[in-house]
PDB file of C-alpha atoms in Angstrom:
ATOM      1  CA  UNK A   1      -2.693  13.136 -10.126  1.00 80.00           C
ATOM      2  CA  UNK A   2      -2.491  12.132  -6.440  1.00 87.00           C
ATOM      3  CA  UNK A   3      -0.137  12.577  -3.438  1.00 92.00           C
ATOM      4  CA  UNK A   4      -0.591  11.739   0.138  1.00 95.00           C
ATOM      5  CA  UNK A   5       1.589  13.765   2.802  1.00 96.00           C
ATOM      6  CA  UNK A   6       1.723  11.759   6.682  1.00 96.00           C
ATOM      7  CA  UNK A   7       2.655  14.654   8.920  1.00 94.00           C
ATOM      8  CA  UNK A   8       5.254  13.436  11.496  1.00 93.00           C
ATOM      9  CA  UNK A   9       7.127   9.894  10.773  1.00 94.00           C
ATOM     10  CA  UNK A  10       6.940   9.051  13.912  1.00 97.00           C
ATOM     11  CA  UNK A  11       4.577   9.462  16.693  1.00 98.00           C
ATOM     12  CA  UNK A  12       4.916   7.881  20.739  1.00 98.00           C
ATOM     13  CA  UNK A  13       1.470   7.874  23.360  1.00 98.00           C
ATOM     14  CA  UNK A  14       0.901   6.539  26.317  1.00 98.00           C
ATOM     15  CA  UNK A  15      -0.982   3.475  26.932  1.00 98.00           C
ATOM     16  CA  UNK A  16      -4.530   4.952  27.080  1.00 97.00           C
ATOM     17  CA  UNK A  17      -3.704   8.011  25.370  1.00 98.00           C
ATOM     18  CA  UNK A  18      -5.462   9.794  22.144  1.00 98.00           C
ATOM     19  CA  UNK A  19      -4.112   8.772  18.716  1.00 98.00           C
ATOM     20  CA  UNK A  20      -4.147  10.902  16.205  1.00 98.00           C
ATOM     21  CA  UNK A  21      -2.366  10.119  12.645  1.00 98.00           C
ATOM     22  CA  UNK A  22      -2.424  13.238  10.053  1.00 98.00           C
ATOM     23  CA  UNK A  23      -3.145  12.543   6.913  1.00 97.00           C
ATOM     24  CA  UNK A  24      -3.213  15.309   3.230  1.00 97.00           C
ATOM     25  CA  UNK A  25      -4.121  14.241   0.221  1.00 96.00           C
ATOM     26  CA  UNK A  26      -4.373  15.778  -3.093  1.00 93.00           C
ATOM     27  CA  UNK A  27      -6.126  14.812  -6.010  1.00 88.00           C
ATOM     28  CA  UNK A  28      -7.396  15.905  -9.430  1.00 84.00           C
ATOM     29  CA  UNK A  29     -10.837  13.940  -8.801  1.00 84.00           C
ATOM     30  CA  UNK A  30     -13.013  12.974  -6.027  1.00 85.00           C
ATOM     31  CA  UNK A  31     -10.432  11.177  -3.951  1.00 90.00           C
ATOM     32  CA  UNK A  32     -10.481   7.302  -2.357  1.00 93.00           C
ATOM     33  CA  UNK A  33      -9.071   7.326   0.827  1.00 95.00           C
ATOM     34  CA  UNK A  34      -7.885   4.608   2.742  1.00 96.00           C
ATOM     35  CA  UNK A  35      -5.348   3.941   6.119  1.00 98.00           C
ATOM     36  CA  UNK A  36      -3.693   0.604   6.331  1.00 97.00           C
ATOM     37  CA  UNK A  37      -1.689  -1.202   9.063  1.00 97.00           C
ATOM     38  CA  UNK A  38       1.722  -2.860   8.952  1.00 96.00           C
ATOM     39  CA  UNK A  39       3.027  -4.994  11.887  1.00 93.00           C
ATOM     40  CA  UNK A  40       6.611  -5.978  11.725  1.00 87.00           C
ATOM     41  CA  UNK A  41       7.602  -8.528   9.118  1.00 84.00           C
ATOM     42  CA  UNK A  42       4.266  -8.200   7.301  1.00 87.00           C
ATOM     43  CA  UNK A  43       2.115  -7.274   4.566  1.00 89.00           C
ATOM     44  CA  UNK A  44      -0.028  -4.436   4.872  1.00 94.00           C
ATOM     45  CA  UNK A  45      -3.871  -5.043   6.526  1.00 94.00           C
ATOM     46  CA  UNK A  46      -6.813  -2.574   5.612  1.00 95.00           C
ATOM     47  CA  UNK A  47      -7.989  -0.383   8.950  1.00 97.00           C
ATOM     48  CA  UNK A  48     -10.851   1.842   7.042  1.00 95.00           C
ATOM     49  CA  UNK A  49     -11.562   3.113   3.806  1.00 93.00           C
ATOM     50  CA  UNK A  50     -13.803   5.949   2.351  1.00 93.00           C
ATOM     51  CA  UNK A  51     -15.714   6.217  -0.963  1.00 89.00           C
ATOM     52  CA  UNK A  52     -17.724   9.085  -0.656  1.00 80.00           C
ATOM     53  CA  UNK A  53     -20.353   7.650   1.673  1.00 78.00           C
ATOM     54  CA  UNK A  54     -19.784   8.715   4.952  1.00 86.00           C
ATOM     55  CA  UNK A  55     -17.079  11.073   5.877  1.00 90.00           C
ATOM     56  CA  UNK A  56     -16.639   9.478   9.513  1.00 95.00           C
ATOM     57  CA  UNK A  57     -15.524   6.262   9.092  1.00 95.00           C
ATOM     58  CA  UNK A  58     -15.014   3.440  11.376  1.00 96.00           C
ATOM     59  CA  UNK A  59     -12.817   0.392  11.225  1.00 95.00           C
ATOM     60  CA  UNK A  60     -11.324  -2.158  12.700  1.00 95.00           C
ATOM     61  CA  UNK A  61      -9.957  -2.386  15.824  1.00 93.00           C
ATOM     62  CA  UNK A  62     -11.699   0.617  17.215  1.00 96.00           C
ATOM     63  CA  UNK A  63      -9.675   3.512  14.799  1.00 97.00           C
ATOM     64  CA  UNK A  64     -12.160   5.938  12.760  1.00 97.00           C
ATOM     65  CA  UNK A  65     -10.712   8.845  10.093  1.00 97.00           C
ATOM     66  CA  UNK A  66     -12.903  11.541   9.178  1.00 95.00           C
ATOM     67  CA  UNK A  67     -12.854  12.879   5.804  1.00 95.00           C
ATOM     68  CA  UNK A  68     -13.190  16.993   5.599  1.00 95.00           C
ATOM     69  CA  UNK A  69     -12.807  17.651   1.821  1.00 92.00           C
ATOM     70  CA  UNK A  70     -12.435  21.502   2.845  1.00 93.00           C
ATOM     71  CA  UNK A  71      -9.091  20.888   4.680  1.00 94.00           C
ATOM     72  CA  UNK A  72      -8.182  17.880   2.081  1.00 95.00           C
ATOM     73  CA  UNK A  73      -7.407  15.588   4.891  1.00 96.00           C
ATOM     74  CA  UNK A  74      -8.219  12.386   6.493  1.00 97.00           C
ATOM     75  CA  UNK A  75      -6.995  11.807   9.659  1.00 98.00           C
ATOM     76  CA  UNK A  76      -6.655   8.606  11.614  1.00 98.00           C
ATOM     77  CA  UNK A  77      -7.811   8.764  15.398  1.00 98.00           C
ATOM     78  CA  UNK A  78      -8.305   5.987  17.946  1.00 98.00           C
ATOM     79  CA  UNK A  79      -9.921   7.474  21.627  1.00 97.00           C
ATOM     80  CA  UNK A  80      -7.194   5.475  23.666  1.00 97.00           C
ATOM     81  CA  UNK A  81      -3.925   3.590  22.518  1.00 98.00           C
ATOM     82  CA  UNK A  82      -3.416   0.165  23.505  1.00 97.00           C
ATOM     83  CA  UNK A  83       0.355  -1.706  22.992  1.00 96.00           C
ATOM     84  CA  UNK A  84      -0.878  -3.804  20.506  1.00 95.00           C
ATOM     85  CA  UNK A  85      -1.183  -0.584  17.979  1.00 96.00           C
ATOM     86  CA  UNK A  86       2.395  -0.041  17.875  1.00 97.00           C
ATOM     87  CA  UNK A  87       3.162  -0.714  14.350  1.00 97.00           C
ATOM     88  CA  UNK A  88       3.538   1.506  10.939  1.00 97.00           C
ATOM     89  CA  UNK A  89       0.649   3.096   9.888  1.00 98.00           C
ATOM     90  CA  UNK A  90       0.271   3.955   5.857  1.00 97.00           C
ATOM     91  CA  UNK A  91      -2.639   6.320   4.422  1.00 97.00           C
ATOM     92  CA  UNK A  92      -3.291   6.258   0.476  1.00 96.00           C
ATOM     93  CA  UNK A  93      -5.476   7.666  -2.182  1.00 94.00           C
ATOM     94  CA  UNK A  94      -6.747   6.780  -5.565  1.00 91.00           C
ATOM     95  CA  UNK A  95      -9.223   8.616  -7.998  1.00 85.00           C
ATOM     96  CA  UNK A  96     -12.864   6.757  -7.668  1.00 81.00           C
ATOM     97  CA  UNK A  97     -12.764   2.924  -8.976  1.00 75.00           C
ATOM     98  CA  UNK A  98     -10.567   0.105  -8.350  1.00 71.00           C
ATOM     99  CA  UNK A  99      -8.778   0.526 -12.061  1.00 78.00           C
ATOM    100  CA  UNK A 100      -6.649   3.620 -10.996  1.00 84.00           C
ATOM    101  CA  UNK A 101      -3.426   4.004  -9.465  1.00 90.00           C
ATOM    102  CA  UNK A 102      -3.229   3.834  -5.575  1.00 92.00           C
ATOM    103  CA  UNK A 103      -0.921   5.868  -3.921  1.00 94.00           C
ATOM    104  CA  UNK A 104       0.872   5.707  -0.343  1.00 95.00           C
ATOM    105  CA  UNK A 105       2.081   8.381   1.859  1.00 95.00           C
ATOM    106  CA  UNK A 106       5.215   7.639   3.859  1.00 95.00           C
ATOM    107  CA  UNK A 107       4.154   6.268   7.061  1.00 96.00           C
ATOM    108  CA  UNK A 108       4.021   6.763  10.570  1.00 97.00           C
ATOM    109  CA  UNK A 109       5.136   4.419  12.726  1.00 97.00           C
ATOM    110  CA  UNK A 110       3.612   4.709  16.395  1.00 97.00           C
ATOM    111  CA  UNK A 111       4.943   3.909  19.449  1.00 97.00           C
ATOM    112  CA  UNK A 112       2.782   3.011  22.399  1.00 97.00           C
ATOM    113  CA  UNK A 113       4.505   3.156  25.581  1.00 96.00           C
ATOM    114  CA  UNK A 114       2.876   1.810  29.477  1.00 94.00           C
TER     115      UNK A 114
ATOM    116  CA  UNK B   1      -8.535 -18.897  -0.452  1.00 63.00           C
ATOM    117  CA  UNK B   2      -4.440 -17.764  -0.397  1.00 79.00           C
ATOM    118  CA  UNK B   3      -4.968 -14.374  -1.575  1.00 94.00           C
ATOM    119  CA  UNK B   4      -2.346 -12.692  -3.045  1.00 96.00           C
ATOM    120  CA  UNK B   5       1.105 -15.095  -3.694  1.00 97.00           C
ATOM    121  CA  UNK B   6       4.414 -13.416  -4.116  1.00 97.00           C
ATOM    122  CA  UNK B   7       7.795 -15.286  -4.621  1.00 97.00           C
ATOM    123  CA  UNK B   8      10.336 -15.406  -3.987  1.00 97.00           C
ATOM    124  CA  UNK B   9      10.538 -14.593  -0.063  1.00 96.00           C
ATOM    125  CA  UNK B  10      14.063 -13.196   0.421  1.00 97.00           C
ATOM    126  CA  UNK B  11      16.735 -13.489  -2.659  1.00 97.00           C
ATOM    127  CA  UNK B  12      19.963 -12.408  -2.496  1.00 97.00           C
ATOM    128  CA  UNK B  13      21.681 -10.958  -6.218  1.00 97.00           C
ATOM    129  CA  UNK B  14      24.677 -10.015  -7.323  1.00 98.00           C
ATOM    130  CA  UNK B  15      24.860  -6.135  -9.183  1.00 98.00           C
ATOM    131  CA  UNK B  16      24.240  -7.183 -13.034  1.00 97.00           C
ATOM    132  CA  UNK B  17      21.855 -10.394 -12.153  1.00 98.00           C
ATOM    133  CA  UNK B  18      18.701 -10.410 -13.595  1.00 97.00           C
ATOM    134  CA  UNK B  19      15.503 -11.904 -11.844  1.00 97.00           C
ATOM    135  CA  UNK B  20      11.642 -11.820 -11.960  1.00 98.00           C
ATOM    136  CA  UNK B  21       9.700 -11.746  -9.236  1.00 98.00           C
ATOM    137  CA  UNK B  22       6.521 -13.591  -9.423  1.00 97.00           C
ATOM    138  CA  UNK B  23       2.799 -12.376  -8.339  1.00 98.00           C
ATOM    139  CA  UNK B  24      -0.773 -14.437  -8.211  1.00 97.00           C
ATOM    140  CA  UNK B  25      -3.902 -13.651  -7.289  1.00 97.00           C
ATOM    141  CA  UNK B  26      -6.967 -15.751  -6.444  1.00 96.00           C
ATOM    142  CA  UNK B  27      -9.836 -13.457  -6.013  1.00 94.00           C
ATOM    143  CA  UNK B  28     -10.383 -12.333  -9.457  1.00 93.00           C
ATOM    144  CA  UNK B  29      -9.019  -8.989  -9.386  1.00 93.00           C
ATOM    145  CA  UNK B  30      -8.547  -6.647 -12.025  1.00 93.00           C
ATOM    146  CA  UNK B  31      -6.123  -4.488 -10.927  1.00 94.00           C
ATOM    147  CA  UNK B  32      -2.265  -5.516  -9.981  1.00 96.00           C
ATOM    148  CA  UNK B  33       0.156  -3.497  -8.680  1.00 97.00           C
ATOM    149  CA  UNK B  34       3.759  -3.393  -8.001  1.00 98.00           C
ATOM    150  CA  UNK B  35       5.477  -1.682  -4.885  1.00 98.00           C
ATOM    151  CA  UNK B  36       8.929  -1.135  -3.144  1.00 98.00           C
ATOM    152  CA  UNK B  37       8.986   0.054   0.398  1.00 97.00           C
ATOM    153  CA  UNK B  38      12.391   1.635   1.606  1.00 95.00           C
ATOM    154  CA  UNK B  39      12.392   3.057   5.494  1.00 88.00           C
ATOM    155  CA  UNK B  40      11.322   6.518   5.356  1.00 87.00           C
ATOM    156  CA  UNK B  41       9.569   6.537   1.881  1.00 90.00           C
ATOM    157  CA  UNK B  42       6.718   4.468   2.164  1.00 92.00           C
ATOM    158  CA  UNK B  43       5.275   2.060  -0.253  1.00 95.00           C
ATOM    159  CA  UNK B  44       6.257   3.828  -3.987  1.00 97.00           C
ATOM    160  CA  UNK B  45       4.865   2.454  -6.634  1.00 96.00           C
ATOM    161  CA  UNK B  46       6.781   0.706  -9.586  1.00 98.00           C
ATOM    162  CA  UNK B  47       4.388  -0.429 -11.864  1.00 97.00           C
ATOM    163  CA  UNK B  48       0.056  -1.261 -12.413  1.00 96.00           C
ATOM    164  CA  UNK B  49      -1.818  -2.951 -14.042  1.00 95.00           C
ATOM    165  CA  UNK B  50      -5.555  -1.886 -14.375  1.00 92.00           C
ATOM    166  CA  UNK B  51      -6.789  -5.216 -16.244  1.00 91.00           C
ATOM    167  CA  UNK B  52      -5.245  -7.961 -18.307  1.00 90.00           C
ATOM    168  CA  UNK B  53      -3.835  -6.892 -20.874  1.00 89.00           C
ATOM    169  CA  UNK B  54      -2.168  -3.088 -19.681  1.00 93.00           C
ATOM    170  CA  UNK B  55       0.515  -2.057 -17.629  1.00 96.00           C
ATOM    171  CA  UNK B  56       1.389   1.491 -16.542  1.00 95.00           C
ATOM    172  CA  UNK B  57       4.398   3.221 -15.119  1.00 96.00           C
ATOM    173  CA  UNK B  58       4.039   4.650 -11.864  1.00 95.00           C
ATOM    174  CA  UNK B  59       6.171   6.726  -9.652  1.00 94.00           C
ATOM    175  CA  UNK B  60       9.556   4.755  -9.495  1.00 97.00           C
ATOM    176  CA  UNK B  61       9.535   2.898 -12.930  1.00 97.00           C
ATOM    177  CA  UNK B  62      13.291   2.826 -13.808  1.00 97.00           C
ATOM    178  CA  UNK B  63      15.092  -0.632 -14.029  1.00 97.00           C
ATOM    179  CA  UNK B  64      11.911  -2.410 -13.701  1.00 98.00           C
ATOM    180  CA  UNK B  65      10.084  -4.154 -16.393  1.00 97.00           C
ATOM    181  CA  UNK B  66       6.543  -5.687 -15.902  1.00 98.00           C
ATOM    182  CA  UNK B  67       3.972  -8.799 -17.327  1.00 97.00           C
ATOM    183  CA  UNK B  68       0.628  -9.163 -17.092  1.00 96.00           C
ATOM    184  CA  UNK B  69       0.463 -12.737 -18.160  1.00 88.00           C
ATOM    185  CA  UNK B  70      -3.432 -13.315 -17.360  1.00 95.00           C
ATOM    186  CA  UNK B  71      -5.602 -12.143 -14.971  1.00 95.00           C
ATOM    187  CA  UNK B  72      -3.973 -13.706 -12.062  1.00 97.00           C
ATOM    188  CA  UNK B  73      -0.892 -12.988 -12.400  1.00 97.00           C
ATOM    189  CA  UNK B  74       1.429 -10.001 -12.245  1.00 98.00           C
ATOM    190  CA  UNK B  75       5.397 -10.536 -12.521  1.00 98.00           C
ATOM    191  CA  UNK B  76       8.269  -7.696 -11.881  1.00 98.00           C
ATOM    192  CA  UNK B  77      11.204  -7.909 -13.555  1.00 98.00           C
ATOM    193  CA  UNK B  78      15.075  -6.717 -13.022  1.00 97.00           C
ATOM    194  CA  UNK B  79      17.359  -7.003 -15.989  1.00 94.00           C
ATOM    195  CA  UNK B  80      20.746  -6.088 -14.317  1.00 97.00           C
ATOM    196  CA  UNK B  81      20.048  -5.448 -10.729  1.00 97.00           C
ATOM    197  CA  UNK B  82      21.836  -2.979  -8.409  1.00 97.00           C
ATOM    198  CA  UNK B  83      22.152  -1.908  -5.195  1.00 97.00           C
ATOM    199  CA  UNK B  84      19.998   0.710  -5.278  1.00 97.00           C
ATOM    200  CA  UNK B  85      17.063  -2.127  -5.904  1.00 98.00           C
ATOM    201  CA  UNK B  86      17.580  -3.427  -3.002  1.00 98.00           C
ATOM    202  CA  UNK B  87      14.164  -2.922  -0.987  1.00 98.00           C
ATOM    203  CA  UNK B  88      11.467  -5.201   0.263  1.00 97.00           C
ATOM    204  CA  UNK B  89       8.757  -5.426  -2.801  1.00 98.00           C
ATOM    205  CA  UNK B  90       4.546  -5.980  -2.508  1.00 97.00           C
ATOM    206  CA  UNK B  91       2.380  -6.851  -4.717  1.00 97.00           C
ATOM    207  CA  UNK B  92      -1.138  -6.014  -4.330  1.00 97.00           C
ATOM    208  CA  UNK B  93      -4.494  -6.126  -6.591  1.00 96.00           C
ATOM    209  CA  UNK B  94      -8.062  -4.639  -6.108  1.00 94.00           C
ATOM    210  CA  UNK B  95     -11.564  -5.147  -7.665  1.00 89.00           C
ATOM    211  CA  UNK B  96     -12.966  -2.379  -9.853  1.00 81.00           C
ATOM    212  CA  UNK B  97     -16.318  -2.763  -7.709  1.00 79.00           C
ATOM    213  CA  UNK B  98     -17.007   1.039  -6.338  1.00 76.00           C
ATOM    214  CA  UNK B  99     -17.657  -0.065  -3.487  1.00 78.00           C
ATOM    215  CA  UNK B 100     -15.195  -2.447  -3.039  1.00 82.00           C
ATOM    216  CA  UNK B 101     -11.840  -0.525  -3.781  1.00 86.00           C
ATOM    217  CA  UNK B 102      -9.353  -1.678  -0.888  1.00 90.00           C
ATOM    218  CA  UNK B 103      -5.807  -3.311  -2.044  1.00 93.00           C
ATOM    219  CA  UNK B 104      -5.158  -6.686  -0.954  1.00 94.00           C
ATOM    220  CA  UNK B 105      -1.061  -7.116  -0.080  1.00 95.00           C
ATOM    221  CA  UNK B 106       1.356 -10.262  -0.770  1.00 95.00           C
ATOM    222  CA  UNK B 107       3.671 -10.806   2.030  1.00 93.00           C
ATOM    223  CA  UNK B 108       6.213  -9.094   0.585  1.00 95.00           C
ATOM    224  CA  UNK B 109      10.036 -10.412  -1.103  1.00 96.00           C
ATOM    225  CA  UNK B 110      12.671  -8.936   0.684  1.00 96.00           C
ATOM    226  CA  UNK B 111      15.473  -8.517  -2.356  1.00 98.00           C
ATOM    227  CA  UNK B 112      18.965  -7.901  -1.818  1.00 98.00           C
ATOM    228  CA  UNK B 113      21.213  -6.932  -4.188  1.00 98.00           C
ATOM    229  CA  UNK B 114      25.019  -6.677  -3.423  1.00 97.00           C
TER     230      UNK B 114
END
């Protein structure tokens, strides 16, 4: 089975400012990880996934998660906020393979303020 | 290519109404899923299916019924809907490619049920 635990539903920077979005998972088997984006009125939009290549990985619009097995986590960090990342920001897991169930954690939503 | 095609939009019900809510996907997935978000709780998933053919439950099955009616498409059913359904519901679907294993959302139907 899998869970995901976001630590802290919401989270406020400066413009320019560290972000850093905590992320635990659990799993029964080598874990998928993935964080996803929602903007207001949307659907959700991939930022990075792993699958047991790297453990840093880098996505789009300049965010990277690291995965540490030993400390089951995989948080989400971006060196310096801008206001276009305020929106709500979703991690999940799934065992390996695209067949399994995918499961969310609850969110953070960030705010971003000048 | 659309992607993944959810509709209704918004529907409004009355507690006891029955609907299904309709899911297609053009990218040859073979996994669907079902998902309600609620503030605070995240994405929680209803139902999956990992090819044509299966469905399983997931974490917040009750009230819900599901079809797989081909590959493409996924549909979510509510026999007598009640308040506590109301929520704003994805659908998603994925590839069983390893390497490949991100979720792909529909824009969501925002369901209310009074």
């Amino acid at each position: 089975a899998q869970s995901v635990t976001q630590l802290g539903s919401h989270v406020s920077v400066s413009e320019g400012a560290l972000v850093l979005l905590r992320c635990n998972y659990s799993s029964s088997v080598p874990p998928y990880l993935f964080w996803y984006v929602q903007y207001p009125n949307q659907g959700l939009q991939l930022l990075l996934k792993y699958t047991s290549a790297a453990t840093l990985v880098k996505g789009i619009n300049g965010f990277e998660a690291e995965f540490k097995k030993s400390e089951t986590s995989f948080h989400l960090t971006k060196p310096s906020a801008h206001m276009s990342d305020a929106a709500e920001y979703f991690c999940a897991v799934s065992g390996p393979g695209g067949y399994n169930k995918l499961i969310f954690g609850a969110g953070t939503r960030l705010a971003v303020h000048p | 290519n659309a992607g993944v095609t959810q509709t209704p939009k918004f529907q409004v019900l009355k507690t006891g109404q029955s609907m299904t809510l309709q899911c297609a996907q053009d990218m040859n997935h073979n996994s669907m899923y079902w998902y309600r978000q609620d503030p605070g709780m995240g994405l929680r998933l209803i139902y999956y299916s990992a090819s044509e053919g299966t469905t399983d439950k997931g974490e917040v099955p009750n009230g819900y019924n599901v079809s797989r009616l081909n590959k493409r498409e996924f549909s979510l059913r509510l026999e007598s809907a009640a308040p506590s359904q109301t929520s704003v519901y994805f659908c998603a679907s994925r590839t069983i490619r390893p390497r490949d294993p991100e979720a792909f959302f529909g824009q969501g139907t925002r369901l209310t049920v009074v």
